[in-house]
Amino acid sequence: MTLRARWQQLLGIRPEEGRTVGLFFLHNFLLGIGTILVYVAANVILLENQPERNLPLAYGVAALAMMGAGRIYEHFEHHLGLQRVAVRVLLAVVVLMAVLGVLVAVGHSVAAAVAIMTGYRVIYLLTNLEFWGVSAVVFDVRQGRRLFSVISSGDMPAKALGAVLALLIHHHTELLWLLLLAFGAYVGALLVLRTTGREHVVEAHSRARAARTEAVAAPLQRWFGSSRLVLTMCLSMLAIAAVTTGIEYTFFVNVKHRFHDQSVVMRYVSTVLAITYLVALLVKLLVTGKVLDRAGVRPVLLALPGLVVAGLAAYVLNASWSAAGLMLYFCALFLTLEVLRRAFFDPVFLVLFQPLPAPERLQAHTLAKGLYEPLGMGLAGVLLALPHLMPELGTGFAFGWMTLLMAGALLLLYRTYGQYLGELQHAVSRRFATDEVPATLTHNGHAAAANQDIPTLVEALRDKATRPDAAAQLRQLGIAAVPALVQALAAATDEPQVRRVAQLLGHVPQPASRAALVALAQRPELTHREAALRALRNFAPEPTDAPVFQALLQQELLLARQLLHGKAASDDQPLRDALAYELHRLEQRLFGLLLQLYPPQAIADAQRSVTHAARERQANALEILDNLIARPVYQALQTLLELRPAAEKARVFDRLLPAAPAPAPILALVAEHGETVFSDWTLSLALRQWQPAVGGFELLRPHAASASPLVREAAWAGLAQWAAAYPVAYQAALSHHPELPDLLMHHSTAAAHLSAADRVALLQHTALFAATPANVLSSIVPIMQEVKFSPEEQIFAKGDLGASLFVVYEGEVGIFNGSQQLATFRAGDFFGELALLDAEPRSATAVAQTPVLAFRLDQDDFYDVMEERPEVLRNILRVLCQRLRRQNEMVK
């Protein structure tokens, strides 16, 4: 692993994100250089001129200017678009820098100092709005959690550098060099922004969503946005900005009182700023992401107001501060606030807006930063000026209002977290809500039951001919059928019957139905568990059953760890693909279990959205899960869903399950658990690769009697290898199983024909099934009927009722409309596919042009497969839609 890759891994940056993160980091670094140099220039002048009186004045004037700039920015952002307005913002900042340079050169009065400080604040606001506006539309909510702390750390070394440069300033003329350097930094930031715009679409696009059930009143939406999340976040930002300004003011003034010499003041302030920014940089890069991942959003969000309230209270509780102790206190309070705000609060604050639609997201950020943060600073300026107008208020006044405002912010942010979850839920919910509920059967049905033999109806579910009528009658009977269905479920062993009975019980909301399904979920056969979890979707979670589902959850996580280790250790691609399919099934079972442990609607919306094509929707779904389910379970589920190497995922599971036993070799594990846990395709691959030991006969023999031809073939092949490898053990087995030589010979003879594994390979190379996993295609093998045709033999004629699809294995088939040949199909091609979906007359004639070996799939059999494996139908519909699109394009 290269040094760059190690560094990216440490920071949580994925390889495909490296260049984007680098551009944003550089952009923020250049903005930070420019902004901090202006800040230093303003403070050098302002701290010389009675900062106790002039700083509040500067805060008030700057607040008014910032609110005006924020309104102008919002107007142009709405009318010009984000990309164009971002470029214009940086151009405006460059012009503003020239104006500040003139002020520094010719003006040393209080008015000039206030103007310079105001200019700094406006530049800070505009660059902040531009940078975070672009970031908000390039990154989704999950990337925001991982990367906002990284990309926003770019200004930390810049600000530390600016603080160090302040130590070198001894005369006003030297400030012009700082401003010239800041000018160059902003020009560089403009060039980086243009590069970012060429590589990413910087536009605020958003998909339509359902209307909010709880929205801000229409007259207030101009000032608070349409979401209550924005309202509480803006009000909390106002309070935090006021307290931040108050603490900054208190720190600067006390430093001025402690060290009267201007050069000493600048050295002290610059040293504290440099330490603060460097600490914030390290925390942002190395700690923020990990803390967010381990603790979640709420604790990190509440850390700033909670710790600041505690720090302010410490001043009130200790009335006997010495001069040195007081200086140390103010320094620590300022440093703690800055580190918490920059390393934790700001990144999380921005993440909270990410579930909003992109236009609302930008509006919310502009409101918070362009209106309410300046309003908080202006409020602080007024409150800080009051003690100079009314000396009787004393020093405790400032700490009193700061404590009250920060406590209010704490309460607002606590409510904000709940609204954040609501916005996440809204982001992944269906656009068009329906009142549909699962069809449940609650009527008694005793009258009908008196004339029906319910056990006979249940047994009729096994027969393809009687199944539809039997299922309809059982649904009509409702509650009356539950005892017989429960009894049938307890006795059923074959997967199709279990699934049908479980489905019927799932539509009868009775305690007996639920109890039977919960018992089914605890069976070792995972196909039975899947059937139970699908049926239980119609039931609300029952707290008394929670321990059962928690135990099943742990079982699934242990199995996932085994599968990941097996996938990482295997070099065989078909086996890796098969294990990937097993992991996909496991993910679905995990969601089924979560539906019984947490609010089902939220889990269902998240499950539907994690596989959504839109990246933003996927991210919002993962964020819902992160804030809803237990963190270890979420981390495991997130790991399964991520596109990462299996070895990395296995390491995560090792950390999450430290008490789990060492993973067993995957081939032995699959052979041991067999079809109880794994699909027949996975088992067949494992049996063909597994090298059994001397005692392997007893493990292989049950598989040789499997109902699956794939498993039988693989088991007999394994037995033949075992007999050759261990002749002594084979002779011992003959004493108990004298029929073994005949069975092995029969298997060898049967293998001369096209094997079940070869039939799966044929389907995989057919366009209709190419995207369907081999684990699913294995279910089609039993219904594939081998057919042969001689040259010029008609396979079907135009006008015949179609009921079969054909897959060519050898030879050529011509498709004719009269004498006109429309197409030729060869090995791996398929034809007659529409007959699988309807029974309409054939639209053309198919004729064998050479000797043809093909496989026929009949409609009735295929319907049974599609009922058990919906993936097959989805893939067919996808392929047919692609064909239809191509035909439409040809017509155009």
XYZ file of C-alpha atoms in Angstrom, residues 17-300:
284
model
C -12.791 10.572 -3.730
C -9.111 11.455 -3.426
C -8.874 14.109 -6.153
C -12.167 15.756 -5.209
C -11.187 15.973 -1.534
C -7.794 17.349 -2.542
C -9.382 20.110 -4.617
C -11.732 21.120 -1.804
C -8.933 21.010 0.771
C -6.731 23.247 -1.402
C -9.649 25.560 -2.082
C -10.368 25.950 1.618
C -6.651 26.364 2.396
C -6.360 29.267 -0.015
C -9.563 30.851 1.319
C -8.245 30.419 4.847
C -4.924 32.085 3.992
C -6.684 35.087 2.551
C -9.261 35.398 5.326
C -6.900 35.049 8.294
C -4.475 37.618 6.874
C -7.296 40.139 6.637
C -8.298 39.189 10.194
C -4.779 39.824 11.467
C -4.620 43.181 9.725
C -7.946 44.239 11.262
C -6.976 43.156 14.781
C -3.564 44.842 14.662
C -5.284 48.184 14.138
C -8.376 47.581 16.266
C -6.555 46.410 19.405
C -4.625 49.682 19.418
C -7.784 51.778 19.760
C -9.733 51.095 22.969
C -10.964 47.589 22.095
C -13.376 47.566 25.059
C -15.519 50.195 23.346
C -14.634 49.726 19.703
C -14.913 45.934 19.371
C -18.684 45.936 20.147
C -19.080 48.741 17.610
C -17.167 46.698 15.033
C -19.333 43.661 15.777
C -22.532 45.636 15.264
C -21.448 47.323 12.038
C -20.040 44.053 10.675
C -23.296 42.257 11.498
C -25.322 44.755 9.469
C -22.908 44.527 6.550
C -22.933 40.717 6.678
C -26.724 40.540 6.677
C -26.810 42.829 3.656
C -24.163 40.739 1.874
C -26.062 37.569 2.764
C -29.263 38.921 1.228
C -27.418 39.904 -1.961
C -25.745 36.490 -2.143
C -29.087 34.714 -1.714
C -30.610 36.773 -4.523
C -27.860 35.971 -7.008
C -27.626 32.335 -5.913
C -31.302 31.934 -6.733
C -31.119 33.729 -10.092
C -27.656 32.881 -11.424
C -27.108 29.371 -10.123
C -24.473 28.143 -7.719
C -21.575 27.676 -10.152
C -21.776 31.193 -11.579
C -22.418 32.922 -8.263
C -19.463 31.100 -6.635
C -17.107 32.508 -9.263
C -18.567 35.988 -8.870
C -18.192 35.794 -5.093
C -14.467 35.202 -5.382
C -14.153 38.008 -7.939
C -15.999 40.319 -5.517
C -13.681 39.253 -2.706
C -10.633 40.106 -4.812
C -12.063 43.599 -5.443
C -12.883 44.012 -1.750
C -9.290 43.106 -0.913
C -8.091 46.041 -2.998
C -10.395 48.377 -1.073
C -9.090 47.073 2.266
C -5.536 47.580 1.051
C -6.281 51.255 0.476
C -7.829 51.553 3.947
C -4.807 49.984 5.597
C -2.441 52.245 3.663
C -4.158 55.567 4.384
C -6.312 55.047 7.454
C -5.308 54.352 11.058
C -8.385 55.749 12.792
C -11.045 53.850 14.681
C -13.375 54.227 11.690
C -10.789 52.652 9.403
C -10.244 49.820 11.891
C -13.987 49.171 12.103
C -14.233 49.278 8.300
C -11.384 46.788 7.979
C -12.973 44.448 10.553
C -16.284 44.762 8.703
C -14.557 43.963 5.436
C -12.979 40.885 7.025
C -16.338 39.655 8.266
C -17.985 40.160 4.865
C -15.128 38.344 3.129
C -15.382 35.525 5.661
C -19.121 35.240 5.072
C -18.923 35.266 1.277
C -16.098 32.729 1.095
C -17.884 30.528 3.622
C -21.144 30.616 1.681
C -19.348 29.909 -1.580
C -17.232 27.048 -0.226
C -19.960 25.245 1.689
C -22.533 25.848 -1.031
C -20.365 24.018 -3.551
C -19.561 21.279 -1.007
C -23.231 20.753 -0.167
C -24.191 19.827 -3.724
C -21.082 17.792 -4.572
C -21.185 15.549 -1.484
C -24.111 13.590 -0.075
C -24.996 13.220 3.606
C -22.816 10.136 4.183
C -19.829 11.693 2.446
C -20.484 14.841 4.436
C -20.128 12.946 7.693
C -16.849 11.410 6.583
C -15.342 14.264 4.605
C -16.615 17.642 5.799
C -14.185 17.565 8.699
C -11.344 16.749 6.266
C -12.085 19.294 3.555
C -12.884 22.012 6.101
C -9.557 21.421 7.856
C -7.811 23.090 4.928
C -8.219 26.508 6.502
C -6.721 25.408 9.819
C -3.049 25.341 8.742
C -3.729 28.531 6.803
C -5.046 30.276 9.896
C -2.201 28.948 12.008
C 0.203 30.363 9.425
C -1.602 33.692 9.542
C -1.341 33.747 13.327
C 2.415 33.126 13.084
C 2.776 35.905 10.511
C 1.107 38.273 12.955
C 4.123 37.811 15.222
C 6.276 39.408 12.515
C 4.168 42.535 12.153
C 5.808 45.590 13.701
C 4.441 48.402 11.541
C 1.308 49.174 9.577
C 3.151 49.277 6.277
C 3.920 45.582 6.699
C 0.201 44.845 6.686
C 0.096 45.656 2.977
C 2.322 42.658 2.302
C -0.137 40.462 4.184
C -3.016 41.800 2.129
C -1.062 41.290 -1.091
C -0.465 37.660 -0.096
C -4.187 37.324 0.718
C -5.003 38.752 -2.717
C -2.904 36.040 -4.369
C -4.534 33.338 -2.240
C -8.018 34.373 -3.366
C -6.940 34.333 -7.006
C -5.617 30.795 -6.466
C -8.906 29.770 -4.849
C -10.738 31.081 -7.918
C -8.612 28.881 -10.205
C -9.230 25.809 -7.999
C -12.968 26.508 -8.077
C -12.920 26.573 -11.872
C -11.120 23.203 -11.903
C -13.715 21.764 -9.523
C -16.503 23.035 -11.760
C -15.002 21.267 -14.757
C -14.892 17.931 -12.910
C -18.220 18.045 -11.042
C -21.735 19.231 -11.743
C -22.118 22.116 -9.298
C -25.867 22.576 -9.585
C -28.664 22.343 -7.064
C -30.775 19.603 -8.633
C -33.301 17.745 -6.520
C -35.910 15.055 -7.059
C -39.527 15.769 -6.251
C -40.621 14.700 -2.784
C -43.828 14.237 -0.882
C -45.255 17.239 0.939
C -44.107 17.609 4.548
C -46.666 16.741 7.189
C -45.193 19.415 9.492
C -43.789 22.484 7.771
C -43.048 26.068 8.743
C -45.979 28.423 8.225
C -45.924 30.005 4.759
C -45.427 33.640 5.956
C -42.314 32.586 7.898
C -40.660 30.487 5.201
C -38.763 33.481 3.809
C -36.966 33.808 7.145
C -36.863 30.213 8.399
C -37.142 27.999 5.318
C -39.892 25.437 4.840
C -38.503 22.880 7.288
C -38.638 23.058 11.057
C -35.120 21.672 11.035
C -33.911 24.937 9.472
C -35.888 27.005 11.971
C -34.344 25.426 15.064
C -30.883 25.285 13.499
C -30.998 28.977 12.609
C -32.132 29.981 16.092
C -29.433 27.834 17.676
C -26.857 29.365 15.310
C -27.944 32.831 16.446
C -27.380 31.922 20.094
C -24.041 30.186 19.454
C -22.767 33.095 17.318
C -23.629 35.555 20.072
C -21.819 33.500 22.729
C -18.826 32.896 20.442
C -18.531 36.630 19.849
C -18.839 37.307 23.574
C -16.091 34.850 24.492
C -13.799 36.188 21.731
C -14.359 39.727 22.983
C -13.741 38.763 26.596
C -10.523 36.986 25.650
C -9.141 39.897 23.597
C -10.036 42.531 26.186
C -8.520 40.576 29.068
C -5.340 40.014 27.098
C -5.213 43.766 26.440
C -5.644 44.498 30.147
C -3.080 41.902 31.162
C -0.407 42.970 28.655
C -0.545 46.674 27.933
C 2.253 46.630 25.404
C 0.823 46.245 21.895
C 3.581 43.943 20.622
C 3.192 41.643 23.636
C -0.571 41.538 23.095
C -0.120 40.523 19.471
C 2.450 37.868 20.345
C 0.180 36.360 23.006
C -2.959 36.454 20.836
C -1.086 35.082 17.833
C 0.402 32.245 19.879
C -2.999 31.240 21.255
C -4.548 31.418 17.772
C -1.760 29.328 16.254
C -2.116 26.663 18.967
C -5.900 26.710 18.601
C -5.862 26.210 14.856
C -3.212 23.511 14.943
C -5.103 21.586 17.626
C -8.328 22.012 15.631
C -6.536 20.731 12.523
C -5.307 17.568 14.236
C -8.694 16.928 15.846
C -10.525 17.468 12.553
C -8.289 15.153 10.592
C -7.772 12.367 13.093
C -10.616 12.477 15.607
C -13.816 14.035 14.222
C -14.661 11.316 11.719
C -13.984 8.505 14.187
C -16.009 10.181 16.955
C -18.916 10.725 14.569
C -18.725 7.099 13.498
C -18.590 5.745 17.043
C -20.860 8.191 18.903
C -23.285 9.366 16.226
C -24.592 12.830 15.409
C -26.466 13.787 18.577
C -23.609 13.613 21.157
C -21.252 15.474 18.821
